[in-house]
Structures are given as C-alpha cells and as structure tokens.
PDB file of C-alpha atoms and ligand atoms in Angstrom:
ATOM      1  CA  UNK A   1      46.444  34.093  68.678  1.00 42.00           C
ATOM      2  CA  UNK A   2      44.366  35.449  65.459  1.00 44.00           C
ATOM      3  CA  UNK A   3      45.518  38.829  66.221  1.00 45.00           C
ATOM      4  CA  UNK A   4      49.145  37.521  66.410  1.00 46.00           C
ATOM      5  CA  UNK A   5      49.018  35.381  62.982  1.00 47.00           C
ATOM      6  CA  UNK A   6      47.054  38.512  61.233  1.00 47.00           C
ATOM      7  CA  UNK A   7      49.587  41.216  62.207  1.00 45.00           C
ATOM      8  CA  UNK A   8      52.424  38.784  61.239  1.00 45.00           C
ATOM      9  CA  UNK A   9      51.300  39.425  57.323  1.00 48.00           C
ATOM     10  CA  UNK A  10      51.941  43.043  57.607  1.00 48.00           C
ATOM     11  CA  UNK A  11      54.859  43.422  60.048  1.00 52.00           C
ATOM     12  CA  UNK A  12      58.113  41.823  60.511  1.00 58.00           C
ATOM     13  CA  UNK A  13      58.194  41.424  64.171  1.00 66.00           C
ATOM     14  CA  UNK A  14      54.813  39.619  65.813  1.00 69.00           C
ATOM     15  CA  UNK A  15      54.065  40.712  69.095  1.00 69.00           C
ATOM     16  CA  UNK A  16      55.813  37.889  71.681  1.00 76.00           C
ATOM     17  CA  UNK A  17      52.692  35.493  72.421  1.00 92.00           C
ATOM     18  CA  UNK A  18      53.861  35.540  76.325  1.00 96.00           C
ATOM     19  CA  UNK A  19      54.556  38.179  78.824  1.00 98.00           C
ATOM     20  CA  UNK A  20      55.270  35.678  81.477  1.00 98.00           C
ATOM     21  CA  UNK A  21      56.843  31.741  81.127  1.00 98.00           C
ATOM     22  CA  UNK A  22      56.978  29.417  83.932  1.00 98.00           C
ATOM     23  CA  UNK A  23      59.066  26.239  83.761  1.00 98.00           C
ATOM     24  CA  UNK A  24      58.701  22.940  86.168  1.00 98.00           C
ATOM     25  CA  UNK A  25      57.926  25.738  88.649  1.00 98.00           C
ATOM     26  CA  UNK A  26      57.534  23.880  91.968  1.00 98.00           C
ATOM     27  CA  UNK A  27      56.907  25.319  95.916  1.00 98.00           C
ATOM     28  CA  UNK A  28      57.750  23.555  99.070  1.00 98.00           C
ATOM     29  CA  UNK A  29      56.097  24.994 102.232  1.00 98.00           C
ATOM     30  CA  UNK A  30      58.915  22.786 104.834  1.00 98.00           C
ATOM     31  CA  UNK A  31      58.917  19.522 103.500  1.00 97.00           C
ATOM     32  CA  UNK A  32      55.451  19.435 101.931  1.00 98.00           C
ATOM     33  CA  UNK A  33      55.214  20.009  98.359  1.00 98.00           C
ATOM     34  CA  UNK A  34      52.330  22.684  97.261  1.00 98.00           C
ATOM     35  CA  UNK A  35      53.083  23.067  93.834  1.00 98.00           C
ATOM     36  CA  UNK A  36      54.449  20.460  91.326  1.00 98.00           C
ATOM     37  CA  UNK A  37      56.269  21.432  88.319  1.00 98.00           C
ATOM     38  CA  UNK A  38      54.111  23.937  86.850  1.00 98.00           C
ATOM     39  CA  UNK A  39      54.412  25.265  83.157  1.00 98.00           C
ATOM     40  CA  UNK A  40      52.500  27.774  81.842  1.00 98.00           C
ATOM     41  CA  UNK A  41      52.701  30.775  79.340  1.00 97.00           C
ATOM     42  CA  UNK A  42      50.549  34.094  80.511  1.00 98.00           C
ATOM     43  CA  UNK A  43      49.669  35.703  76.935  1.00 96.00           C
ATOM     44  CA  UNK A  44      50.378  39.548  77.145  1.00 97.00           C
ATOM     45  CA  UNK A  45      47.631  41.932  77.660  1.00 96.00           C
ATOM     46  CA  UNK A  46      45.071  39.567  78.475  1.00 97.00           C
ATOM     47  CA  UNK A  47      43.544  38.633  81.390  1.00 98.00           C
ATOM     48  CA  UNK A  48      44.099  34.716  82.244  1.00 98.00           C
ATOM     49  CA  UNK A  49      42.269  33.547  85.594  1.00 98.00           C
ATOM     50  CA  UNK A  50      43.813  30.714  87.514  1.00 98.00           C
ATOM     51  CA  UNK A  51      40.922  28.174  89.024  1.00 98.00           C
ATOM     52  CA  UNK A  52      40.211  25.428  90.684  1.00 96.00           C
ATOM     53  CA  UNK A  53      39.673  24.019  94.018  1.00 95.00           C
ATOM     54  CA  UNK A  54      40.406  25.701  97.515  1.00 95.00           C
ATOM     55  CA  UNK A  55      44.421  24.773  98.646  1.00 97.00           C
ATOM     56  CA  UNK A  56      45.325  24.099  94.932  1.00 97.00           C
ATOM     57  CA  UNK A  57      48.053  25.723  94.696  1.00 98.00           C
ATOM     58  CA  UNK A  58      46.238  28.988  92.605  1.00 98.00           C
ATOM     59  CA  UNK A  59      47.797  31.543  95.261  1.00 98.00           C
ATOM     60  CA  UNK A  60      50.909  29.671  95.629  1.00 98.00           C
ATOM     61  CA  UNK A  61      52.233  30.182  92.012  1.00 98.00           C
ATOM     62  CA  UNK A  62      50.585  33.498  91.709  1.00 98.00           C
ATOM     63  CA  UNK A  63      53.111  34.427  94.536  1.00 98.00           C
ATOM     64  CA  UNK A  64      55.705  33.057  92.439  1.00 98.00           C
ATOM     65  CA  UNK A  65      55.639  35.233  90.093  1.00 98.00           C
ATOM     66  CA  UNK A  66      56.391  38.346  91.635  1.00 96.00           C
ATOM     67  CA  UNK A  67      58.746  36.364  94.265  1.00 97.00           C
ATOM     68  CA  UNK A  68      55.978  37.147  97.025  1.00 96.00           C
ATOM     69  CA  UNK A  69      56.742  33.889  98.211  1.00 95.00           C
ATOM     70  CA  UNK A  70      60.408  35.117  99.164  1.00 94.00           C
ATOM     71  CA  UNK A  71      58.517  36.779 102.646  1.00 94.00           C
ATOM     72  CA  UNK A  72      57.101  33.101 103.527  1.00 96.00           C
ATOM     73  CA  UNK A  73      60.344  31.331 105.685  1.00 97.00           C
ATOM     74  CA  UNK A  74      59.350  28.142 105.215  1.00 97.00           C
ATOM     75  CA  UNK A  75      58.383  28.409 101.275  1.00 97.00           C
ATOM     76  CA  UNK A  76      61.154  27.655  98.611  1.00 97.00           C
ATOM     77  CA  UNK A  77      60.410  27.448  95.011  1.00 97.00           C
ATOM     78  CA  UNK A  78      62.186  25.634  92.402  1.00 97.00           C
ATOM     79  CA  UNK A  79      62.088  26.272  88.231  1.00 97.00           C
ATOM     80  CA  UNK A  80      62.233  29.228  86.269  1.00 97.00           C
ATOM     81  CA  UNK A  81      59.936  32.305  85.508  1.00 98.00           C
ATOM     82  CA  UNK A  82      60.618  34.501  82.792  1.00 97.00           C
ATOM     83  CA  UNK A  83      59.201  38.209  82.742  1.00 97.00           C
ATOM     84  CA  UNK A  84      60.148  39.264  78.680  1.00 95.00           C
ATOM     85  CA  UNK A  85      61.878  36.782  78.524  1.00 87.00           C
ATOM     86  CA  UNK A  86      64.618  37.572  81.703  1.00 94.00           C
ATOM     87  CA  UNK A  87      64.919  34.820  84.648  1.00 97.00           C
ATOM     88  CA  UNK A  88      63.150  36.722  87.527  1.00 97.00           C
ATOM     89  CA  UNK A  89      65.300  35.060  89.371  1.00 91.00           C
ATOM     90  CA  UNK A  90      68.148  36.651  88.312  1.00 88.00           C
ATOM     91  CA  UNK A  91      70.605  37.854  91.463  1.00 83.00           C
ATOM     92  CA  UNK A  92      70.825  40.565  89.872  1.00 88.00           C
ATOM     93  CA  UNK A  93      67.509  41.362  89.905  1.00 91.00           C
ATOM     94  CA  UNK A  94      65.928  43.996  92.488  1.00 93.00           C
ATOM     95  CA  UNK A  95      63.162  42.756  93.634  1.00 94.00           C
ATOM     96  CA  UNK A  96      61.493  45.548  95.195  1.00 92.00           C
ATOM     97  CA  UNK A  97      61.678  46.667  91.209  1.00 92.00           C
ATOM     98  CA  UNK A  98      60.409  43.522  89.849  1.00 96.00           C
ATOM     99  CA  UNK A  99      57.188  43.719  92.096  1.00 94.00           C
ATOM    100  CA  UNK A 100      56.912  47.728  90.680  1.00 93.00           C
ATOM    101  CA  UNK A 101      56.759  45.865  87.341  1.00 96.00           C
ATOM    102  CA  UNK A 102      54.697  43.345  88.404  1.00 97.00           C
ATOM    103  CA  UNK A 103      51.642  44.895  90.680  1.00 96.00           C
ATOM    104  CA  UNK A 104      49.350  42.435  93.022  1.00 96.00           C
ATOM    105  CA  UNK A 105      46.186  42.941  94.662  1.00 97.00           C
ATOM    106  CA  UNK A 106      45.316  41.071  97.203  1.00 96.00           C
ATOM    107  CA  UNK A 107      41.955  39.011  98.799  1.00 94.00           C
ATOM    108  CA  UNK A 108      40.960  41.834 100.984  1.00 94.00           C
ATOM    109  CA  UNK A 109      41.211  45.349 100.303  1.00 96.00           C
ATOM    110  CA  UNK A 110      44.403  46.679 102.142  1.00 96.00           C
ATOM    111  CA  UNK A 111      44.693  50.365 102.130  1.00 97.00           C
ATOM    112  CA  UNK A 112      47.430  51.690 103.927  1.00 97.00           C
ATOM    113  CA  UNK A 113      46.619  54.256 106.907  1.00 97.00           C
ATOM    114  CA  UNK A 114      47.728  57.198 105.044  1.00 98.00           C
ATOM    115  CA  UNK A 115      45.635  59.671 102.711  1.00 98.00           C
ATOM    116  CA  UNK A 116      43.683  58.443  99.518  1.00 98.00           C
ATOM    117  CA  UNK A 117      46.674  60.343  97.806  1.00 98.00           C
ATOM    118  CA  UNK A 118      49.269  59.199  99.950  1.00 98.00           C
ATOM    119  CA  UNK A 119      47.942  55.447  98.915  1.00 98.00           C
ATOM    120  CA  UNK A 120      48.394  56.169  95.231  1.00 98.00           C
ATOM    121  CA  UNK A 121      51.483  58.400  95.468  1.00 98.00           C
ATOM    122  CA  UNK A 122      53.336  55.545  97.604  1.00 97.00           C
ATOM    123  CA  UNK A 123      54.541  53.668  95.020  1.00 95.00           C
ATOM    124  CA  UNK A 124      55.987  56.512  92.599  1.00 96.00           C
ATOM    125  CA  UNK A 125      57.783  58.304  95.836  1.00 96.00           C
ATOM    126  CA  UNK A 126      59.383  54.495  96.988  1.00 92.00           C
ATOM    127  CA  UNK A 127      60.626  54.608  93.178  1.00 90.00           C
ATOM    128  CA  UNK A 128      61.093  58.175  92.357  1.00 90.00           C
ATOM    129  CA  UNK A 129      58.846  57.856  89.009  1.00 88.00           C
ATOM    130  CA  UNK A 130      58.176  61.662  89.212  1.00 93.00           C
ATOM    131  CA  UNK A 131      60.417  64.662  89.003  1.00 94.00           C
ATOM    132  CA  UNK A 132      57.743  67.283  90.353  1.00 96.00           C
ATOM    133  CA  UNK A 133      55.040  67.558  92.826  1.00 97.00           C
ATOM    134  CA  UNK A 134      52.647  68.530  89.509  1.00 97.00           C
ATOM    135  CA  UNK A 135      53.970  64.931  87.605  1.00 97.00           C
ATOM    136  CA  UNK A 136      53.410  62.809  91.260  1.00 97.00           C
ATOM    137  CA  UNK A 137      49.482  64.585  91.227  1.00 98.00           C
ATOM    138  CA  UNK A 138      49.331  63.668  87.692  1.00 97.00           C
ATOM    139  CA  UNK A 139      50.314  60.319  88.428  1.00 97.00           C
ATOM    140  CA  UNK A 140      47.612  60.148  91.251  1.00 98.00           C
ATOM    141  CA  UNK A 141      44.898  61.344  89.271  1.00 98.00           C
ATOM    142  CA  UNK A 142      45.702  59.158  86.341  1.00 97.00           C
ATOM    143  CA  UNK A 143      46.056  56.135  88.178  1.00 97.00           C
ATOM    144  CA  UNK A 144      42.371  56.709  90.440  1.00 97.00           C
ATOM    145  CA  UNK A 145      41.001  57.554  86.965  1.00 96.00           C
ATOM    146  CA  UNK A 146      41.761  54.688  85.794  1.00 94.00           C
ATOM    147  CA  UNK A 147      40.438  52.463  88.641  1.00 95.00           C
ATOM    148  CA  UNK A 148      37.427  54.240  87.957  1.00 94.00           C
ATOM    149  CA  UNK A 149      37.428  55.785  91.293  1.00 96.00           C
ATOM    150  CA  UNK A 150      38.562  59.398  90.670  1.00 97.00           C
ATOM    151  CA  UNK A 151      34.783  61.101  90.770  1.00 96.00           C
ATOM    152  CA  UNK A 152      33.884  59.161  93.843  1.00 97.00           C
ATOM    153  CA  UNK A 153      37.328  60.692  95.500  1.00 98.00           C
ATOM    154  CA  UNK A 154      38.020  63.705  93.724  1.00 98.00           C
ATOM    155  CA  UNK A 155      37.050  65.888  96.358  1.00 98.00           C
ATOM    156  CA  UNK A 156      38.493  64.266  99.678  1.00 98.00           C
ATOM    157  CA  UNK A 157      41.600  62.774  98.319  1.00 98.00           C
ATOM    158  CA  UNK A 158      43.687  63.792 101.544  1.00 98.00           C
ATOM    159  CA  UNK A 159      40.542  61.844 103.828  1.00 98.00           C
ATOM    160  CA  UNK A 160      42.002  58.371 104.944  1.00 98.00           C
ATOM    161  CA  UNK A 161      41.590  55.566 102.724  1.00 98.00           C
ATOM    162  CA  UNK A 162      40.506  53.396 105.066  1.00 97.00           C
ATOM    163  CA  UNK A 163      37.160  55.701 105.652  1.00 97.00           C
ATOM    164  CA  UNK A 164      36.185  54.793 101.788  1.00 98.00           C
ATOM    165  CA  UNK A 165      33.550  50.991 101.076  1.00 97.00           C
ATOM    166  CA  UNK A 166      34.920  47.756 100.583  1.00 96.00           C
ATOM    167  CA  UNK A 167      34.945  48.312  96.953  1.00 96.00           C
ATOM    168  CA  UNK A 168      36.084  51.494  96.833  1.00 97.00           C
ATOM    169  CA  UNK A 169      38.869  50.518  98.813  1.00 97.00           C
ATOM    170  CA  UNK A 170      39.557  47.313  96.290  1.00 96.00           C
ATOM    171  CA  UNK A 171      39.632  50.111  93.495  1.00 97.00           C
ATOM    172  CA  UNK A 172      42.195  52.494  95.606  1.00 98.00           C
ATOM    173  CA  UNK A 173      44.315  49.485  96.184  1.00 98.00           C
ATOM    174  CA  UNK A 174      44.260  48.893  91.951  1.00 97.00           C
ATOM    175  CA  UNK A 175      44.814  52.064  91.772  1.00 97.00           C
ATOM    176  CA  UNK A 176      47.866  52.180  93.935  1.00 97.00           C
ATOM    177  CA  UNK A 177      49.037  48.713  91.980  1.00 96.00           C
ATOM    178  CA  UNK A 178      48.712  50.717  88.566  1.00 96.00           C
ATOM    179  CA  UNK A 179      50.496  53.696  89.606  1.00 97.00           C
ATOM    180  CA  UNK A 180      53.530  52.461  88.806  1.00 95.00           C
ATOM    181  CA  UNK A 181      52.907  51.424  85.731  1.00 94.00           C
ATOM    182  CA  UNK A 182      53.358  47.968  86.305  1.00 96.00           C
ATOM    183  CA  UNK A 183      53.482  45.693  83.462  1.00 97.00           C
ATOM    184  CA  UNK A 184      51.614  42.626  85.135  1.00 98.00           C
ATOM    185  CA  UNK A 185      48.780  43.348  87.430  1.00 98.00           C
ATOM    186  CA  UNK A 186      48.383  39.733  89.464  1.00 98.00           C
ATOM    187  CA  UNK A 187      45.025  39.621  91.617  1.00 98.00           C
ATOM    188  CA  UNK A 188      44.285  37.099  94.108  1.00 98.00           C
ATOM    189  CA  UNK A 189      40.068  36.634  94.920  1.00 97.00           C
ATOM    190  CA  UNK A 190      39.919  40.622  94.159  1.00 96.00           C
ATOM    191  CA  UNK A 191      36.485  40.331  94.837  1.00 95.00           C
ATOM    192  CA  UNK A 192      35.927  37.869  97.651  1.00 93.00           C
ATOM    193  CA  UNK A 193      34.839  40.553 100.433  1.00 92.00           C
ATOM    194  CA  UNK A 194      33.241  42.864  98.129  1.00 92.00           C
ATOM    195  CA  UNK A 195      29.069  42.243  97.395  1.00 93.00           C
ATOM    196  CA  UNK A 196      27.598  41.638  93.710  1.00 93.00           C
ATOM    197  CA  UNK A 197      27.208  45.531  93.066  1.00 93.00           C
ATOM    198  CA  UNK A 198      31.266  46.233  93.796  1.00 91.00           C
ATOM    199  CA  UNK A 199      32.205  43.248  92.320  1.00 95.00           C
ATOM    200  CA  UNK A 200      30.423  43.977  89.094  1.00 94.00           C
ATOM    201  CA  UNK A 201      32.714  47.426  88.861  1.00 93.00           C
ATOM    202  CA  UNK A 202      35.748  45.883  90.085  1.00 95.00           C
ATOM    203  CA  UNK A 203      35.129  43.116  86.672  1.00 96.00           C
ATOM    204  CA  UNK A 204      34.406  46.203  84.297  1.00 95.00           C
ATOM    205  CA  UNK A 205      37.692  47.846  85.253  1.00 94.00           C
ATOM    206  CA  UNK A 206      39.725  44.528  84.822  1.00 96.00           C
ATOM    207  CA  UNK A 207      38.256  44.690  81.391  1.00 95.00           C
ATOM    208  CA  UNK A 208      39.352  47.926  80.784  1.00 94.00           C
ATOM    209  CA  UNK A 209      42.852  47.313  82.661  1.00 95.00           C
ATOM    210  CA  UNK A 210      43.716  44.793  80.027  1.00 96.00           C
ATOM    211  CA  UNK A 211      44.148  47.070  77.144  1.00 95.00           C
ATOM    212  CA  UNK A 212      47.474  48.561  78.959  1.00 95.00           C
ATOM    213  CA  UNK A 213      48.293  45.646  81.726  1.00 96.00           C
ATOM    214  CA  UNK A 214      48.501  41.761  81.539  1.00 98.00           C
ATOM    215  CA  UNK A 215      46.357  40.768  84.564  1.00 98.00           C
ATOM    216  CA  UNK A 216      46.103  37.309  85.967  1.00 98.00           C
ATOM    217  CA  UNK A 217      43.423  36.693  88.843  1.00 98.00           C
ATOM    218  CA  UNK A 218      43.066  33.660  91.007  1.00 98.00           C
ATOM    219  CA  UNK A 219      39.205  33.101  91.395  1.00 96.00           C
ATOM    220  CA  UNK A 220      36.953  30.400  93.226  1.00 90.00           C
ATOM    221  CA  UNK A 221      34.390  31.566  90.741  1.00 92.00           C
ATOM    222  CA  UNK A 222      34.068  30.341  87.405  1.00 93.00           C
ATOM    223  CA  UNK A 223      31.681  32.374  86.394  1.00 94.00           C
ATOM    224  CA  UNK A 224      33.987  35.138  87.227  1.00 96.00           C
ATOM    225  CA  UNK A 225      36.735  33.764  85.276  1.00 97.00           C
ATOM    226  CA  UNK A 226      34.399  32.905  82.439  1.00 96.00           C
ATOM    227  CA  UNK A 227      33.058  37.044  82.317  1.00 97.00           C
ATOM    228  CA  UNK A 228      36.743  38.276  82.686  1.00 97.00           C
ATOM    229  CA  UNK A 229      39.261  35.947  81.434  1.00 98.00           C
ATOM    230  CA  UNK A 230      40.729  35.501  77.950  1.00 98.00           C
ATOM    231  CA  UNK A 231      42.684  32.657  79.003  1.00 98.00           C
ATOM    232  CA  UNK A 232      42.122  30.467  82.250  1.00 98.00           C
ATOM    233  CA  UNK A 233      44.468  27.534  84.148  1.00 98.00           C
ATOM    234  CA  UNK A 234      42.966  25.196  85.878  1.00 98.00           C
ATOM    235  CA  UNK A 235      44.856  23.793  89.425  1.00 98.00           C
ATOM    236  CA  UNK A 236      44.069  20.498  91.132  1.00 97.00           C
ATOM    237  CA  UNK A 237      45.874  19.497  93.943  1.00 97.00           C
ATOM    238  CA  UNK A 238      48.912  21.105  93.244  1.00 98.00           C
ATOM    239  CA  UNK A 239      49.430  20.470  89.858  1.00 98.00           C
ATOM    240  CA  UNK A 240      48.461  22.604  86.481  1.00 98.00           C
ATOM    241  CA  UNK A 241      45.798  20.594  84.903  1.00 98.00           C
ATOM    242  CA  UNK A 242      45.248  21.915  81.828  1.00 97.00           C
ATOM    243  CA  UNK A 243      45.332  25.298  80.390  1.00 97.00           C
ATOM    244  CA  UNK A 244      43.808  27.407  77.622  1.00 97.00           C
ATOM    245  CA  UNK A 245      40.959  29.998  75.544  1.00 97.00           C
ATOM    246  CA  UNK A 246      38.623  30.471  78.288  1.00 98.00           C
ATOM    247  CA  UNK A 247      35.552  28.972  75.912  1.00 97.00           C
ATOM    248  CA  UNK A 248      37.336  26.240  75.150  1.00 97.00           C
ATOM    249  CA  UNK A 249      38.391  25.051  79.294  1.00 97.00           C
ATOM    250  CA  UNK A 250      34.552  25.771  79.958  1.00 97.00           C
ATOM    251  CA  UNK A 251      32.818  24.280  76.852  1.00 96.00           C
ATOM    252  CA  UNK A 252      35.331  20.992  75.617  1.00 96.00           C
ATOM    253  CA  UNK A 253      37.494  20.339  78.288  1.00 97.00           C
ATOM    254  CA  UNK A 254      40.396  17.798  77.757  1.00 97.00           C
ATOM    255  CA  UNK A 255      40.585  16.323  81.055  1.00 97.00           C
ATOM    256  CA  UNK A 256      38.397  14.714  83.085  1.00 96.00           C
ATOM    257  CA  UNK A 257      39.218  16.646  86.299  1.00 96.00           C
ATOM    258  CA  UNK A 258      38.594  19.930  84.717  1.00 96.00           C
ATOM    259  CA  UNK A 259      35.360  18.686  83.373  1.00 96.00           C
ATOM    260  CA  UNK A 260      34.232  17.256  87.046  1.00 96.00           C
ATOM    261  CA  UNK A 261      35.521  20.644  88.313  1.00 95.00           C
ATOM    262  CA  UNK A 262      33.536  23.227  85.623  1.00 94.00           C
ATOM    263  CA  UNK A 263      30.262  20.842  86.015  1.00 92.00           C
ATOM    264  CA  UNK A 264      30.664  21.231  90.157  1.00 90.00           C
ATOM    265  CA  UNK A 265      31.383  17.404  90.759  1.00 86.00           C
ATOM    266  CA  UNK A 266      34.511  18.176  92.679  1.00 77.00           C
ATOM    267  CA  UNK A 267      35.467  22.019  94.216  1.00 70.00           C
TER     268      UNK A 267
HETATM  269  N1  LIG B   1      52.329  29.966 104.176  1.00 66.68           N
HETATM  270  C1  LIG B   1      52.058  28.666 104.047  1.00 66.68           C
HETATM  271  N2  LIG B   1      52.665  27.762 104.845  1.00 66.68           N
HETATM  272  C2  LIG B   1      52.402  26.427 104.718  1.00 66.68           C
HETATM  273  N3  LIG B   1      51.553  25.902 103.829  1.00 66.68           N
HETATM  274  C3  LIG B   1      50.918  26.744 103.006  1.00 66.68           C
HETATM  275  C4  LIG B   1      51.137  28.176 103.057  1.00 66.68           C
HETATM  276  N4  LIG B   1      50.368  28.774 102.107  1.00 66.68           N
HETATM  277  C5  LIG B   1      49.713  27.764 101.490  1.00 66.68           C
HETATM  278  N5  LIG B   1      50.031  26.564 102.016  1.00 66.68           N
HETATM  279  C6  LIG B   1      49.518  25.246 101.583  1.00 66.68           C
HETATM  280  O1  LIG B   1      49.789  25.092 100.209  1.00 66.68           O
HETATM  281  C7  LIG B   1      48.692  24.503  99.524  1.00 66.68           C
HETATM  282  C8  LIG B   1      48.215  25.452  98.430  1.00 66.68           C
HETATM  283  O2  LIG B   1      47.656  26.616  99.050  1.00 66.68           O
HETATM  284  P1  LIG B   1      47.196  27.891  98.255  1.00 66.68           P
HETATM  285  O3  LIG B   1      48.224  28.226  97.261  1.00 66.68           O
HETATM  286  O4  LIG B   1      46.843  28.917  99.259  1.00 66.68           O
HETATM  287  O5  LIG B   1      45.885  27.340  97.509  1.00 66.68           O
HETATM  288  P2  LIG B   1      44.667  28.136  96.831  1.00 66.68           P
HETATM  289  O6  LIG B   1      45.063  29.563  96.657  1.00 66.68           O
HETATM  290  O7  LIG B   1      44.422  27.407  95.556  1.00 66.68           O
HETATM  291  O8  LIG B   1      43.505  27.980  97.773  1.00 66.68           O
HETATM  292  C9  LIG B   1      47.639  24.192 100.591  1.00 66.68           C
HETATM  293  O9  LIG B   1      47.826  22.872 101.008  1.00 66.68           O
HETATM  294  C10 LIG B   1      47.999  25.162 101.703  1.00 66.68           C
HETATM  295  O10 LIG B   1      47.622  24.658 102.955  1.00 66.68           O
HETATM  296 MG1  LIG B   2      44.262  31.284  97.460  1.00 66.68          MG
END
C-alpha cells in the first residue's frame, strides 16, 4: 500500500490495489456447503498465502478462481470473481483462456509423460503464443530459466520429465505454468512432497516469481507463508476469517481464531 500512496504523488493513474476480487463467493460440494461467502482482494504482484486448518476451504476457493472447480460434478459456486476487474464468470469467457491467464500448480508435482520441452512447450502450442519453432524454444528456455531449472536441464531437455527429482519436477511444472505468461500463478501445498532442501528453492523462486506474476499459495505451514507471503488469509471452517500484511495476521491478530490458529491451539 506505501508503494501505491507514494507513486500516486507523481503519477495520475495508481496502480489498481487488486488483481483479483472475490464477492460472497460460496461452494457447495451436493448439498454441503464448503465455502461461505468469501470476500477477499488478492493485491497484484504479491504473493498472498491462504492458511488455516486441513478441510477449510483453502483449496476450495483457490479452485474458484481459475473455475477449476467447473471439472468437480457435484461442486457449484455462487458470487463473483473479478480478474482486472472482468466477472470470470462471464459466458463469454473461454475458459481454457482464463486458466492460460491464470496458471496453477498443484500438491504433487505432475509432469506430463512427454519431453522436459514438450512439458514447457504444451501450453504455448494449445494457445499458439509462438509464430516460429525459434520463438516456441525461446519460450521454453525462458520459462525453465526462470523456474530456475534451465542449468540442471539444459542438456537433456528432450529426456522425460518424469525421470527428473521431486523438486525438479515441482520447478518443470512452474515452469510449464509460467510459459504462458500467465498473469496469476495459484499454488496449492507446492511443496508438500518435496524435502527441506527442494522446498527451500521452490520458496526462492516464488520470491523471484512475484516481481512479474501475482501468486497465491495455499499452505499448512505458517512458517512458509510467513517466509513467502506479502499478504496471507486465514480459513476456518469454511469461512474467511480475517485477512491482511502478513506481519500483522502473525504478530496482532484481530480474531481470536486466528490467534488460537498462529499460536498452534487449534490446526
Ligand atoms: N471434490 C469434493 N467433493 C466433496 N467434498 C469436497 C471435495 N473437495 C473438498 N471437499 C470438502 O470441502 C471442504 C473443504 O475442503 P478443501 O477445500 O479441500 O480444504 P483445505 O484445502 O483447506 O484442506 C472439506 O470438508 C472437504 O471434505
Ligand atoms: Mg487443500
């Protein structure tokens, strides 16, 4: 928010203080209610880390907001999410586009069986972001660059990416969610199979990430979220407890349950 107030002295137009807005966004799974009337800004180019207890709700709205939870039968969801300011749920809107613009990764590392390259490339060739075989390698490169995997890969890039470690294989699948330049990066648990040493990487490269992407990650760890997270939601039961500047949820807390949560009396 500083940054926004300071660049409003010296230019007309302030940056927009949210890349994503969610209104009384609810999810029924059948007739049981998962998620109640969630609202929620996600501040652009930060990372904001959704916590709380397991069967929350965290992964629930995260799918919400690419409309992941279309592919779930039972799951309906009722409210409104705005991407820039556009109803995602617009009929109008493709949504094999709006999940190009807005990238997930997912709990464990899911590389498809194709080549390192073929992983990255998918997503430009299903959208035809390249007009030459030279821009789709540049794309490639770019993209495993900057998932910090490129010198680990540079030399087998047609091997299977299923051959590489658990955390290389998280970074392939970030880079394969980056490589269409997505404009939100959502990550659920990115880190839950990987070991301290991987998971260290994979929480330097979200740092990095957030210079170009807004990135929100659901994590059961909160000292994850307090390393990587500008911002951080807190989830209890459903519901959207309270919200906020990372220090502030883990140093003053407003509510009670957040407080019993950060201090480990409930969780
Ligand atoms: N596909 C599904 N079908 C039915 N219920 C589900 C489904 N996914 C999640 N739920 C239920 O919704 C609630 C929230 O789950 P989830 O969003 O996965 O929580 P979290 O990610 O915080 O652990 C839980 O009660 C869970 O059992
Ligand atoms: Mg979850």
């Amino acid at each position: 928010m500083d940054a926004v107030r300071t660049e409003t002295a010296v230019v007309h137009d302030a940056p927009p203080s949210w890349k994503v807005r969610a209104r009384d966004v609810s999810v029924f799974y059948g007739d049981k209610q998962a998620l109640f009337d969630v609202s929620v800004d996600i501040a652009p180019r930060q990372v904001t880390a959704f916590i709380g207890p397991s069967g929350c709700g965290k992964s629930t709205f995260l799918r919400c907001i690419n409309r992941m939870n279309d592919t779930i039968p039972t799951a309906r969801v009722k409210g409104e999410i705005l991407l820039d300011g556009a109803s995602i749920n617009d009929p109008r809107l493709d949504v094999v586009e709006l999940r190009a613009r807005v990238g997930m990764v997912f709990q464990k590392p899911n590389p498809f069986p194709k080549s390192i390259f073929e992983n990255v490339a998918y997503g430009p060739r299903i959208h035809g972001l390249f007009r030459s075989r030279t821009e789709l390698e540049e794309t490639v490169t770019k993209s495993l660059k900057r998932a910090g995997l490129w010198n680990e890969v540079k030399d087998r890039l047609h091997e299977p990416g299923t051959g590489l470690s658990g955390g290389q294989q998280q970074r392939l699948c970030i880079a394969r969610a980056i490589a269409t330049q997505p404009e939100v990066v959502l990550m659920d648990e990115p880190c839950s199979a990987l070991d301290p040493i991987a998971t260290a990487i994979i929480e330097e490269l979200i740092d990095e990430l957030r210079s170009k992407f807004t990135i929100v990650i659901v994590t059961h760890s909160m000292q994850q979220a307090a390393r990587v997270s500008q911002k951080t939601a807190f989830f209890h039961l459903g519901k959207l407890i309270e919200e906020g500047r990372t220090e502030d949820i883990f140093s003053k807390p407003r509510h009670k349950q957040t407080e019993d949560y950060i201090t480990g009396k409930i969780g």
